[in-house]
PDB file of C-alpha atoms and ligand atoms in Angstrom:
ATOM      1  CA  UNK A1338     -17.757  10.651   0.420  1.00  0.00           C
ATOM      2  CA  UNK A1339     -16.455   8.579  -2.497  1.00  0.00           C
ATOM      3  CA  UNK A1340     -17.717   9.277  -6.028  1.00  0.00           C
ATOM      4  CA  UNK A1341     -19.932   6.180  -6.182  1.00  0.00           C
ATOM      5  CA  UNK A1342     -21.590   7.190  -2.900  1.00  0.00           C
ATOM      6  CA  UNK A1343     -22.114  10.728  -4.154  1.00  0.00           C
ATOM      7  CA  UNK A1344     -23.714   9.581  -7.424  1.00  0.00           C
ATOM      8  CA  UNK A1345     -25.868   7.063  -5.532  1.00  0.00           C
ATOM      9  CA  UNK A1346     -27.157  10.004  -3.470  1.00  0.00           C
ATOM     10  CA  UNK A1347     -28.046  11.954  -6.628  1.00  0.00           C
ATOM     11  CA  UNK A1348     -29.782   8.894  -8.053  1.00  0.00           C
ATOM     12  CA  UNK A1349     -31.749   8.442  -4.822  1.00  0.00           C
ATOM     13  CA  UNK A1350     -32.947  12.070  -4.984  1.00  0.00           C
ATOM     14  CA  UNK A1351     -33.728  12.287  -8.689  1.00  0.00           C
ATOM     15  CA  UNK A1352     -37.314  11.890  -9.866  1.00  0.00           C
ATOM     16  CA  UNK A1353     -36.380  11.804 -13.564  1.00  0.00           C
ATOM     17  CA  UNK A1354     -33.353   9.802 -14.615  1.00  0.00           C
ATOM     18  CA  UNK A1355     -32.370   9.256 -18.228  1.00  0.00           C
ATOM     19  CA  UNK A1356     -29.783   6.652 -19.165  1.00  0.00           C
ATOM     20  CA  UNK A1357     -27.897   6.499 -22.458  1.00  0.00           C
ATOM     21  CA  UNK A1358     -26.190   3.163 -22.965  1.00  0.00           C
ATOM     22  CA  UNK A1359     -23.552   2.121 -25.465  1.00  0.00           C
ATOM     23  CA  UNK A1360     -21.692  -0.990 -26.466  1.00  0.00           C
ATOM     24  CA  UNK A1361     -19.780  -1.021 -23.141  1.00  0.00           C
ATOM     25  CA  UNK A1362     -22.817  -2.236 -21.187  1.00  0.00           C
ATOM     26  CA  UNK A1363     -22.884  -5.422 -23.266  1.00  0.00           C
ATOM     27  CA  UNK A1364     -19.170  -6.355 -23.204  1.00  0.00           C
ATOM     28  CA  UNK A1365     -19.734  -8.249 -19.935  1.00  0.00           C
ATOM     29  CA  UNK A1366     -22.342 -10.294 -21.858  1.00  0.00           C
ATOM     30  CA  UNK A1367     -19.663 -11.294 -24.383  1.00  0.00           C
ATOM     31  CA  UNK A1368     -20.478  -8.768 -27.125  1.00  0.00           C
ATOM     32  CA  UNK A1369     -17.369  -6.756 -28.050  1.00  0.00           C
ATOM     33  CA  UNK A1370     -17.617  -2.959 -28.350  1.00  0.00           C
ATOM     34  CA  UNK A1371     -16.099  -1.056 -31.297  1.00  0.00           C
ATOM     35  CA  UNK A1372     -13.528   1.248 -29.739  1.00  0.00           C
ATOM     36  CA  UNK A1373     -12.563  -0.321 -26.380  1.00  0.00           C
ATOM     37  CA  UNK A1374      -9.213  -2.159 -26.001  1.00  0.00           C
ATOM     38  CA  UNK A1375     -10.779  -5.435 -27.291  1.00  0.00           C
ATOM     39  CA  UNK A1376     -13.129  -3.610 -29.674  1.00  0.00           C
ATOM     40  CA  UNK A1377     -14.041  -4.881 -33.121  1.00  0.00           C
ATOM     41  CA  UNK A1378     -12.561  -1.835 -34.838  1.00  0.00           C
ATOM     42  CA  UNK A1379      -9.561  -1.607 -32.481  1.00  0.00           C
ATOM     43  CA  UNK A1380      -8.612  -5.130 -33.623  1.00  0.00           C
ATOM     44  CA  UNK A1381      -9.689  -4.778 -37.274  1.00  0.00           C
ATOM     45  CA  UNK A1382     -10.082  -1.173 -38.533  1.00  0.00           C
ATOM     46  CA  UNK A1383     -11.151  -2.491 -41.987  1.00  0.00           C
ATOM     47  CA  UNK A1384     -14.354  -3.878 -40.394  1.00  0.00           C
ATOM     48  CA  UNK A1385     -15.696  -0.298 -40.323  1.00  0.00           C
ATOM     49  CA  UNK A1386     -16.550  -0.611 -44.031  1.00  0.00           C
ATOM     50  CA  UNK A1387     -19.414  -2.993 -43.203  1.00  0.00           C
ATOM     51  CA  UNK A1388     -21.046  -0.144 -41.259  1.00  0.00           C
ATOM     52  CA  UNK A1389     -20.866   2.442 -44.070  1.00  0.00           C
ATOM     53  CA  UNK A1390     -24.118   2.690 -46.036  1.00  0.00           C
ATOM     54  CA  UNK A1391     -22.450   3.773 -49.293  1.00  0.00           C
ATOM     55  CA  UNK A1392     -20.036   0.828 -49.228  1.00  0.00           C
ATOM     56  CA  UNK A1393     -22.880  -1.533 -48.274  1.00  0.00           C
ATOM     57  CA  UNK A1394     -25.038  -0.439 -51.219  1.00  0.00           C
ATOM     58  CA  UNK A1395     -22.212  -0.285 -53.767  1.00  0.00           C
ATOM     59  CA  UNK A1396     -20.250  -3.420 -52.985  1.00  0.00           C
ATOM     60  CA  UNK A1397     -21.799  -6.934 -52.830  1.00  0.00           C
ATOM     61  CA  UNK A1398     -18.632  -8.179 -51.129  1.00  0.00           C
ATOM     62  CA  UNK A1399     -19.231  -5.756 -48.238  1.00  0.00           C
ATOM     63  CA  UNK A1400     -22.805  -7.073 -47.955  1.00  0.00           C
ATOM     64  CA  UNK A1401     -21.634 -10.708 -47.951  1.00  0.00           C
ATOM     65  CA  UNK A1402     -19.126  -9.909 -45.189  1.00  0.00           C
ATOM     66  CA  UNK A1403     -21.840  -8.036 -43.247  1.00  0.00           C
ATOM     67  CA  UNK A1404     -24.266 -11.009 -43.487  1.00  0.00           C
ATOM     68  CA  UNK A1405     -21.542 -13.435 -42.370  1.00  0.00           C
ATOM     69  CA  UNK A1406     -20.824 -11.166 -39.420  1.00  0.00           C
ATOM     70  CA  UNK A1407     -24.547 -10.829 -38.554  1.00  0.00           C
ATOM     71  CA  UNK A1408     -24.998 -14.602 -38.820  1.00  0.00           C
ATOM     72  CA  UNK A1409     -22.234 -15.219 -36.291  1.00  0.00           C
ATOM     73  CA  UNK A1410     -23.111 -12.252 -34.056  1.00  0.00           C
ATOM     74  CA  UNK A1411     -22.726 -13.016 -30.343  1.00  0.00           C
ATOM     75  CA  UNK A1412     -26.046 -11.243 -29.646  1.00  0.00           C
ATOM     76  CA  UNK A1413     -27.992 -14.329 -30.784  1.00  0.00           C
ATOM     77  CA  UNK A1414     -26.847 -16.276 -27.731  1.00  0.00           C
ATOM     78  CA  UNK A1415     -25.851 -13.505 -25.289  1.00  0.00           C
ATOM     79  CA  UNK A1416     -27.598 -13.080 -21.955  1.00  0.00           C
ATOM     80  CA  UNK A1417     -28.141  -9.761 -20.163  1.00  0.00           C
ATOM     81  CA  UNK A1418     -25.716  -8.984 -17.334  1.00  0.00           C
ATOM     82  CA  UNK A1419     -26.001  -7.267 -13.959  1.00  0.00           C
ATOM     83  CA  UNK A1420     -25.773  -3.828 -15.625  1.00  0.00           C
ATOM     84  CA  UNK A1421     -28.829  -4.475 -17.808  1.00  0.00           C
ATOM     85  CA  UNK A1422     -30.721  -5.933 -14.839  1.00  0.00           C
ATOM     86  CA  UNK A1423     -29.964  -2.899 -12.658  1.00  0.00           C
ATOM     87  CA  UNK A1424     -31.659  -0.684 -15.258  1.00  0.00           C
ATOM     88  CA  UNK A1425     -34.753  -2.919 -15.121  1.00  0.00           C
ATOM     89  CA  UNK A1426     -34.899  -2.282 -11.365  1.00  0.00           C
ATOM     90  CA  UNK A1427     -34.489   1.456 -11.953  1.00  0.00           C
ATOM     91  CA  UNK A1428     -37.436   1.408 -14.378  1.00  0.00           C
ATOM     92  CA  UNK A1429     -39.589  -0.518 -11.898  1.00  0.00           C
ATOM     93  CA  UNK A1430     -38.783   2.042  -9.192  1.00  0.00           C
ATOM     94  CA  UNK A1431     -40.508   4.733 -11.259  1.00  0.00           C
ATOM     95  CA  UNK A1432     -37.440   7.001 -11.479  1.00  0.00           C
ATOM     96  CA  UNK A1433     -36.542   6.283 -15.096  1.00  0.00           C
ATOM     97  CA  UNK A1434     -37.569   9.033 -17.524  1.00  0.00           C
ATOM     98  CA  UNK A1435     -35.944   7.312 -20.488  1.00  0.00           C
ATOM     99  CA  UNK A1436     -33.632   4.469 -21.451  1.00  0.00           C
ATOM    100  CA  UNK A1437     -31.931   5.381 -24.703  1.00  0.00           C
ATOM    101  CA  UNK A1438     -29.593   2.809 -26.188  1.00  0.00           C
ATOM    102  CA  UNK A1439     -27.150   2.945 -29.048  1.00  0.00           C
ATOM    103  CA  UNK A1440     -27.031  -0.835 -28.891  1.00  0.00           C
ATOM    104  CA  UNK A1441     -28.682  -3.052 -31.437  1.00  0.00           C
ATOM    105  CA  UNK A1442     -28.448  -6.292 -29.464  1.00  0.00           C
ATOM    106  CA  UNK A1443     -31.862  -6.255 -27.717  1.00  0.00           C
ATOM    107  CA  UNK A1444     -30.348  -7.148 -24.331  1.00  0.00           C
ATOM    108  CA  UNK A1445     -32.195  -4.400 -22.420  1.00  0.00           C
ATOM    109  CA  UNK A1446     -35.512  -5.889 -23.577  1.00  0.00           C
ATOM    110  CA  UNK A1447     -34.287  -9.437 -22.907  1.00  0.00           C
ATOM    111  CA  UNK A1448     -33.430  -8.338 -19.335  1.00  0.00           C
ATOM    112  CA  UNK A1449     -36.977  -6.999 -18.876  1.00  0.00           C
ATOM    113  CA  UNK A1450     -36.773  -3.265 -19.639  1.00  0.00           C
ATOM    114  CA  UNK A1451     -40.175  -2.360 -21.062  1.00  0.00           C
ATOM    115  CA  UNK A1452     -39.537   1.022 -22.610  1.00  0.00           C
ATOM    116  CA  UNK A1453     -36.337   1.294 -24.637  1.00  0.00           C
ATOM    117  CA  UNK A1454     -35.507   3.928 -27.241  1.00  0.00           C
ATOM    118  CA  UNK A1455     -33.262   2.146 -29.770  1.00  0.00           C
ATOM    119  CA  UNK A1456     -31.650   5.138 -31.370  1.00  0.00           C
ATOM    120  CA  UNK A1457     -29.477   3.068 -33.752  1.00  0.00           C
ATOM    121  CA  UNK A1458     -32.137   0.492 -34.590  1.00  0.00           C
ATOM    122  CA  UNK A1459     -32.105  -3.247 -34.013  1.00  0.00           C
ATOM    123  CA  UNK A1460     -30.256  -6.314 -35.178  1.00  0.00           C
ATOM    124  CA  UNK A1461     -33.415  -8.350 -34.700  1.00  0.00           C
ATOM    125  CA  UNK A1462     -35.177  -7.072 -37.819  1.00  0.00           C
ATOM    126  CA  UNK A1463     -34.144  -6.546 -41.441  1.00  0.00           C
ATOM    127  CA  UNK A1464     -35.363  -3.768 -43.694  1.00  0.00           C
ATOM    128  CA  UNK A1465     -35.424  -3.451 -47.476  1.00  0.00           C
ATOM    129  CA  UNK A1466     -33.536  -0.341 -48.580  1.00  0.00           C
ATOM    130  CA  UNK A1467     -35.932   0.027 -51.565  1.00  0.00           C
ATOM    131  CA  UNK A1468     -39.483  -0.751 -50.373  1.00  0.00           C
ATOM    132  CA  UNK A1469     -38.995  -0.578 -46.583  1.00  0.00           C
ATOM    133  CA  UNK A1470     -40.451  -4.064 -46.004  1.00  0.00           C
ATOM    134  CA  UNK A1471     -39.382  -5.444 -42.621  1.00  0.00           C
ATOM    135  CA  UNK A1472     -38.957  -9.041 -41.458  1.00  0.00           C
ATOM    136  CA  UNK A1473     -37.397 -10.836 -38.476  1.00  0.00           C
ATOM    137  CA  UNK A1474     -33.646 -11.274 -39.023  1.00  0.00           C
ATOM    138  CA  UNK A1475     -33.679 -15.037 -38.211  1.00  0.00           C
ATOM    139  CA  UNK A1476     -35.838 -15.582 -41.343  1.00  0.00           C
ATOM    140  CA  UNK A1477     -33.063 -14.084 -43.490  1.00  0.00           C
ATOM    141  CA  UNK A1478     -30.319 -15.921 -41.613  1.00  0.00           C
ATOM    142  CA  UNK A1479     -32.101 -19.179 -42.526  1.00  0.00           C
ATOM    143  CA  UNK A1480     -31.700 -18.211 -46.185  1.00  0.00           C
ATOM    144  CA  UNK A1481     -27.960 -17.880 -45.556  1.00  0.00           C
ATOM    145  CA  UNK A1482     -27.982 -21.400 -44.100  1.00  0.00           C
ATOM    146  CA  UNK A1483     -29.624 -22.548 -47.339  1.00  0.00           C
ATOM    147  CA  UNK A1484     -26.779 -21.106 -49.430  1.00  0.00           C
ATOM    148  CA  UNK A1485     -27.673 -17.478 -50.244  1.00  0.00           C
ATOM    149  CA  UNK A1486     -24.855 -15.080 -49.450  1.00  0.00           C
ATOM    150  CA  UNK A1487     -26.499 -11.715 -50.256  1.00  0.00           C
ATOM    151  CA  UNK A1488     -30.242 -12.280 -49.749  1.00  0.00           C
ATOM    152  CA  UNK A1489     -32.503  -9.834 -51.597  1.00  0.00           C
ATOM    153  CA  UNK A1490     -35.936  -8.526 -50.552  1.00  0.00           C
ATOM    154  CA  UNK A1491     -38.576 -11.179 -51.303  1.00  0.00           C
ATOM    155  CA  UNK A1492     -41.137  -8.492 -52.089  1.00  0.00           C
ATOM    156  CA  UNK A1493     -39.260  -6.209 -54.509  1.00  0.00           C
ATOM    157  CA  UNK A1494     -35.764  -7.671 -55.024  1.00  0.00           C
ATOM    158  CA  UNK A1495     -34.114  -4.685 -53.290  1.00  0.00           C
ATOM    159  CA  UNK A1496     -31.084  -4.740 -51.012  1.00  0.00           C
ATOM    160  CA  UNK A1497     -31.783  -6.022 -47.506  1.00  0.00           C
ATOM    161  CA  UNK A1498     -29.972  -4.771 -44.419  1.00  0.00           C
ATOM    162  CA  UNK A1499     -30.470  -5.257 -40.706  1.00  0.00           C
ATOM    163  CA  UNK A1500     -32.686  -2.447 -39.389  1.00  0.00           C
ATOM    164  CA  UNK A1501     -29.667  -0.716 -37.864  1.00  0.00           C
ATOM    165  CA  UNK A1502     -28.341   2.766 -38.534  1.00  0.00           C
ATOM    166  CA  UNK A1503     -25.088   2.674 -40.515  1.00  0.00           C
ATOM    167  CA  UNK A1504     -22.717   5.608 -40.965  1.00  0.00           C
ATOM    168  CA  UNK A1505     -24.271   7.843 -43.604  1.00  0.00           C
ATOM    169  CA  UNK A1506     -27.859   6.897 -42.679  1.00  0.00           C
ATOM    170  CA  UNK A1507     -30.141   9.345 -40.916  1.00  0.00           C
ATOM    171  CA  UNK A1508     -31.641   8.463 -37.561  1.00  0.00           C
ATOM    172  CA  UNK A1509     -35.429   8.126 -37.488  1.00  0.00           C
ATOM    173  CA  UNK A1510     -36.757  11.570 -36.641  1.00  0.00           C
ATOM    174  CA  UNK A1511     -39.436  10.389 -34.177  1.00  0.00           C
ATOM    175  CA  UNK A1512     -36.934   8.190 -32.334  1.00  0.00           C
ATOM    176  CA  UNK A1513     -34.359  10.988 -32.073  1.00  0.00           C
ATOM    177  CA  UNK A1514     -37.045  13.412 -30.860  1.00  0.00           C
ATOM    178  CA  UNK A1515     -38.079  10.988 -28.094  1.00  0.00           C
ATOM    179  CA  UNK A1516     -34.433  10.581 -27.041  1.00  0.00           C
ATOM    180  CA  UNK A1517     -33.866  14.348 -27.018  1.00  0.00           C
ATOM    181  CA  UNK A1518     -36.967  14.941 -24.895  1.00  0.00           C
ATOM    182  CA  UNK A1519     -35.831  12.304 -22.383  1.00  0.00           C
ATOM    183  CA  UNK A1520     -32.362  13.912 -22.237  1.00  0.00           C
ATOM    184  CA  UNK A1521     -33.759  17.432 -21.761  1.00  0.00           C
ATOM    185  CA  UNK A1522     -36.112  16.329 -18.963  1.00  0.00           C
ATOM    186  CA  UNK A1523     -33.422  14.487 -17.011  1.00  0.00           C
ATOM    187  CA  UNK A1524     -32.577  15.655 -13.514  1.00  0.00           C
ATOM    188  CA  UNK A1525     -29.800  13.077 -13.725  1.00  0.00           C
ATOM    189  CA  UNK A1526     -28.379  11.733 -16.999  1.00  0.00           C
ATOM    190  CA  UNK A1527     -26.158   8.650 -16.915  1.00  0.00           C
ATOM    191  CA  UNK A1528     -23.990   7.974 -19.985  1.00  0.00           C
ATOM    192  CA  UNK A1529     -23.060   4.311 -19.582  1.00  0.00           C
ATOM    193  CA  UNK A1530     -20.525   2.329 -21.621  1.00  0.00           C
ATOM    194  CA  UNK A1531     -20.267   4.739 -24.491  1.00  0.00           C
ATOM    195  CA  UNK A1532     -17.248   6.549 -25.896  1.00  0.00           C
ATOM    196  CA  UNK A1533     -19.665   9.438 -26.678  1.00  0.00           C
ATOM    197  CA  UNK A1534     -18.063   9.798 -30.079  1.00  0.00           C
ATOM    198  CA  UNK A1535     -20.992   8.954 -32.397  1.00  0.00           C
ATOM    199  CA  UNK A1536     -23.271  11.918 -33.088  1.00  0.00           C
ATOM    200  CA  UNK A1537     -26.099  12.815 -32.742  1.00  0.00           C
ATOM    201  CA  UNK A1538     -26.420  10.192 -29.964  1.00  0.00           C
ATOM    202  CA  UNK A1539     -23.380  11.529 -28.107  1.00  0.00           C
ATOM    203  CA  UNK A1540     -24.796  15.063 -28.127  1.00  0.00           C
ATOM    204  CA  UNK A1541     -27.668  13.882 -25.899  1.00  0.00           C
ATOM    205  CA  UNK A1542     -25.206  13.993 -23.002  1.00  0.00           C
ATOM    206  CA  UNK A1543     -25.014  17.784 -23.321  1.00  0.00           C
ATOM    207  CA  UNK A1544     -28.786  18.376 -23.102  1.00  0.00           C
ATOM    208  CA  UNK A1545     -29.289  17.885 -19.340  1.00  0.00           C
ATOM    209  CA  UNK A1546     -26.497  20.372 -18.613  1.00  0.00           C
ATOM    210  CA  UNK A1547     -28.357  23.045 -20.587  1.00  0.00           C
ATOM    211  CA  UNK A1548     -31.588  22.385 -18.687  1.00  0.00           C
ATOM    212  CA  UNK A1549     -30.022  22.260 -15.203  1.00  0.00           C
ATOM    213  CA  UNK A1550     -29.639  18.477 -14.833  1.00  0.00           C
ATOM    214  CA  UNK A1551     -26.571  16.543 -13.741  1.00  0.00           C
ATOM    215  CA  UNK A1552     -24.410  14.451 -16.074  1.00  0.00           C
ATOM    216  CA  UNK A1553     -22.574  11.350 -14.875  1.00  0.00           C
ATOM    217  CA  UNK A1554     -20.280   9.384 -17.191  1.00  0.00           C
ATOM    218  CA  UNK A1555     -19.856   5.677 -16.383  1.00  0.00           C
ATOM    219  CA  UNK A1556     -17.146   4.467 -18.752  1.00  0.00           C
ATOM    220  CA  UNK A1557     -13.791   2.741 -18.413  1.00  0.00           C
ATOM    221  CA  UNK A1558     -12.008   5.087 -20.792  1.00  0.00           C
ATOM    222  CA  UNK A1559     -12.049   8.881 -21.219  1.00  0.00           C
ATOM    223  CA  UNK A1560     -14.870  10.524 -23.188  1.00  0.00           C
ATOM    224  CA  UNK A1561     -15.151  14.063 -24.606  1.00  0.00           C
ATOM    225  CA  UNK A1562     -17.832  14.825 -21.978  1.00  0.00           C
ATOM    226  CA  UNK A1563     -15.707  13.982 -18.917  1.00  0.00           C
ATOM    227  CA  UNK A1564     -14.630  17.621 -18.498  1.00  0.00           C
ATOM    228  CA  UNK A1565     -18.216  18.877 -18.197  1.00  0.00           C
ATOM    229  CA  UNK A1566     -19.599  15.883 -16.261  1.00  0.00           C
ATOM    230  CA  UNK A1567     -20.548  16.234 -12.587  1.00  0.00           C
ATOM    231  CA  UNK A1568     -18.884  12.864 -11.942  1.00  0.00           C
ATOM    232  CA  UNK A1569     -16.976  10.241 -13.905  1.00  0.00           C
ATOM    233  CA  UNK A1570     -16.963   6.610 -12.767  1.00  0.00           C
ATOM    234  CA  UNK A1571     -14.401   4.257 -14.320  1.00  0.00           C
ATOM    235  CA  UNK A1572     -15.556   1.080 -12.544  1.00  0.00           C
ATOM    236  CA  UNK A1573     -16.845  -1.949 -14.504  1.00  0.00           C
ATOM    237  CA  UNK A1574     -20.488  -1.292 -15.421  1.00  0.00           C
ATOM    238  CA  UNK A1575     -21.679  -4.692 -14.154  1.00  0.00           C
ATOM    239  CA  UNK A1576     -20.468  -3.720 -10.676  1.00  0.00           C
ATOM    240  CA  UNK A1577     -21.165  -0.018 -10.452  1.00  0.00           C
ATOM    241  CA  UNK A1578     -24.708   0.118 -11.894  1.00  0.00           C
ATOM    242  CA  UNK A1579     -26.119  -2.451  -9.433  1.00  0.00           C
ATOM    243  CA  UNK A1580     -24.360  -0.590  -6.593  1.00  0.00           C
ATOM    244  CA  UNK A1581     -25.839   2.765  -7.639  1.00  0.00           C
ATOM    245  CA  UNK A1582     -29.354   1.456  -8.245  1.00  0.00           C
ATOM    246  CA  UNK A1583     -29.327  -0.665  -5.085  1.00  0.00           C
ATOM    247  CA  UNK A1584     -28.513   2.446  -3.061  1.00  0.00           C
ATOM    248  CA  UNK A1585     -31.188   4.530  -4.813  1.00  0.00           C
ATOM    249  CA  UNK A1586     -33.903   1.938  -4.187  1.00  0.00           C
ATOM    250  CA  UNK A1587     -33.475   2.223  -0.436  1.00  0.00           C
ATOM    251  CA  UNK A1588     -34.895   5.779  -0.586  1.00  0.00           C
ATOM    252  CA  UNK A1589     -38.391   6.725  -1.829  1.00  0.00           C
ATOM    253  CA  UNK A1590     -38.597   8.959  -4.940  1.00  0.00           C
ATOM    254  CA  UNK A1591     -38.771  12.675  -4.213  1.00  0.00           C
ATOM    255  CA  UNK A1592     -42.368  13.902  -4.754  1.00  0.00           C
ATOM    256  CA  UNK A1593     -42.679  15.782  -8.049  1.00  0.00           C
ATOM    257  CA  UNK A1594     -44.333  19.212  -8.045  1.00  0.00           C
ATOM    258  CA  UNK A1595     -48.036  19.013  -8.951  1.00  0.00           C
ATOM    259  CA  UNK A1596     -49.962  21.447 -11.153  1.00  0.00           C
ATOM    260  CA  UNK A1597     -50.391  24.997  -9.795  1.00  0.00           C
ATOM    261  CA  UNK A1598     -53.077  25.202  -7.117  1.00  0.00           C
ATOM    262  CA  UNK A1599     -52.731  21.585  -5.940  1.00  0.00           C
TER     263      UNK A1599
HETATM  264  P1  NAD B3030     -17.774   2.342 -28.292  1.00  0.00           P
HETATM  265  O1  NAD B3030     -17.235   1.027 -28.737  1.00  0.00           O
HETATM  266  O2  NAD B3030     -17.374   3.561 -29.060  1.00  0.00           O
HETATM  267  O3  NAD B3030     -17.373   2.613 -26.777  1.00  0.00           O
HETATM  268  C1  NAD B3030     -17.622   1.685 -25.756  1.00  0.00           C
HETATM  269  C2  NAD B3030     -17.000   2.217 -24.472  1.00  0.00           C
HETATM  270  O4  NAD B3030     -17.362   1.348 -23.414  1.00  0.00           O
HETATM  271  C3  NAD B3030     -15.475   2.257 -24.520  1.00  0.00           C
HETATM  272  O5  NAD B3030     -15.030   3.579 -24.221  1.00  0.00           O
HETATM  273  C4  NAD B3030     -15.040   1.262 -23.417  1.00  0.00           C
HETATM  274  O6  NAD B3030     -13.947   1.725 -22.675  1.00  0.00           O
HETATM  275  C5  NAD B3030     -16.269   1.189 -22.530  1.00  0.00           C
HETATM  276  N1  NAD B3030     -16.452  -0.104 -21.858  1.00  0.00           N
HETATM  277  C6  NAD B3030     -16.470  -1.327 -22.454  1.00  0.00           C
HETATM  278  N2  NAD B3030     -16.762  -2.277 -21.545  1.00  0.00           N
HETATM  279  C7  NAD B3030     -16.909  -1.628 -20.343  1.00  0.00           C
HETATM  280  C8  NAD B3030     -17.222  -2.073 -19.029  1.00  0.00           C
HETATM  281  N3  NAD B3030     -17.469  -3.364 -18.748  1.00  0.00           N
HETATM  282  N4  NAD B3030     -17.274  -1.152 -18.019  1.00  0.00           N
HETATM  283  C9  NAD B3030     -17.028   0.170 -18.288  1.00  0.00           C
HETATM  284  N5  NAD B3030     -16.756   0.637 -19.525  1.00  0.00           N
HETATM  285  C10 NAD B3030     -16.704  -0.248 -20.542  1.00  0.00           C
HETATM  286  O7  NAD B3030     -19.350   2.189 -28.222  1.00  0.00           O
HETATM  287  P2  NAD B3030     -20.516   3.243 -28.458  1.00  0.00           P
HETATM  288  O8  NAD B3030     -20.159   4.563 -27.870  1.00  0.00           O
HETATM  289  O9  NAD B3030     -21.758   2.553 -28.056  1.00  0.00           O
HETATM  290  O10 NAD B3030     -20.544   3.489 -30.042  1.00  0.00           O
HETATM  291  C11 NAD B3030     -20.429   2.436 -30.931  1.00  0.00           C
HETATM  292  C12 NAD B3030     -21.595   2.189 -31.864  1.00  0.00           C
HETATM  293  O11 NAD B3030     -21.521   0.808 -32.118  1.00  0.00           O
HETATM  294  C13 NAD B3030     -22.971   2.393 -31.302  1.00  0.00           C
HETATM  295  O12 NAD B3030     -23.678   3.052 -32.268  1.00  0.00           O
HETATM  296  C14 NAD B3030     -23.574   1.008 -31.152  1.00  0.00           C
HETATM  297  O13 NAD B3030     -24.800   0.948 -31.849  1.00  0.00           O
HETATM  298  C15 NAD B3030     -22.698   0.097 -31.930  1.00  0.00           C
HETATM  299  N6  NAD B3030     -22.353  -1.182 -31.260  1.00  0.00           N
HETATM  300  C16 NAD B3030     -23.335  -1.858 -30.610  1.00  0.00           C
HETATM  301  C17 NAD B3030     -23.025  -3.054 -29.973  1.00  0.00           C
HETATM  302  C18 NAD B3030     -24.132  -3.770 -29.255  1.00  0.00           C
HETATM  303  O14 NAD B3030     -25.298  -3.662 -29.648  1.00  0.00           O
HETATM  304  N7  NAD B3030     -23.814  -4.500 -28.184  1.00  0.00           N
HETATM  305  C19 NAD B3030     -21.728  -3.558 -30.009  1.00  0.00           C
HETATM  306  C20 NAD B3030     -20.756  -2.842 -30.715  1.00  0.00           C
HETATM  307  C21 NAD B3030     -21.086  -1.636 -31.337  1.00  0.00           C
END
């Protein structure tokens, strides 16, 4: 049996599937990843500075560049692709234990996924680094249109930033705990479109192995977890995810064990 067929069989059998997605699931929607061949940082390593919290706080020029980049971000007009839609079908089938995304683009929700753990936050809201006030990002982008280049918090005058996790910022504890629980409970864990190089998110891929689950990596390029994965699929995500989910949906979910005595 080929690898796709084998993984489709595991997906058909599994009652609890957790999926971790990364930037690679959104490249087919026109949003570049960071580290792939056409990635933002592959093409311009200096762009990494915009994602460093210390540089962002210390240097107004970094903030201006970050706001310009957010203003022109392809996520504002991007549409979900077949990979995102396949995960909506998986959720509707009742097999999905958790959908954890490192992405900030909101495309899983736009596709129709109802329960998404955004481990690195969201581009769609801004947060004040001083008072924590949050607002929809489009409201701040309108201020850029009106001529501001480093908009400050309207409540306290503090530094505003999209509600995303930059390097040097801690993940929200409750969000990380939910992601870890979903990873631990997974009979099958799919790591999709992620280089598995950003921790602690990448470490989630190791959790199912410790609790007896299977790990499948779906990524065009090698990841550090390929050697321990039960299968590695290099096919384009927009083709392979619909194929896997389509196969799984032809079989009913395996009944889960009930409480003792039932
Ligand atoms: P990454 O850039 O490190 O890795 C993406 C991986 O996806 C690469 O290994 C690449 O080979 C693979 N890939 C790209 N397109 C693919 C396709 N169509 N089929 C199969 N594989 C494909 O991304 P990461 O691991 O998610 O880490 C980067 C960080 O950057 C994350 O924290 C994420 O929040 C952020 N980010 C998010 C977005 C977004 O929201 N869309 C975009 C860029 C970066």
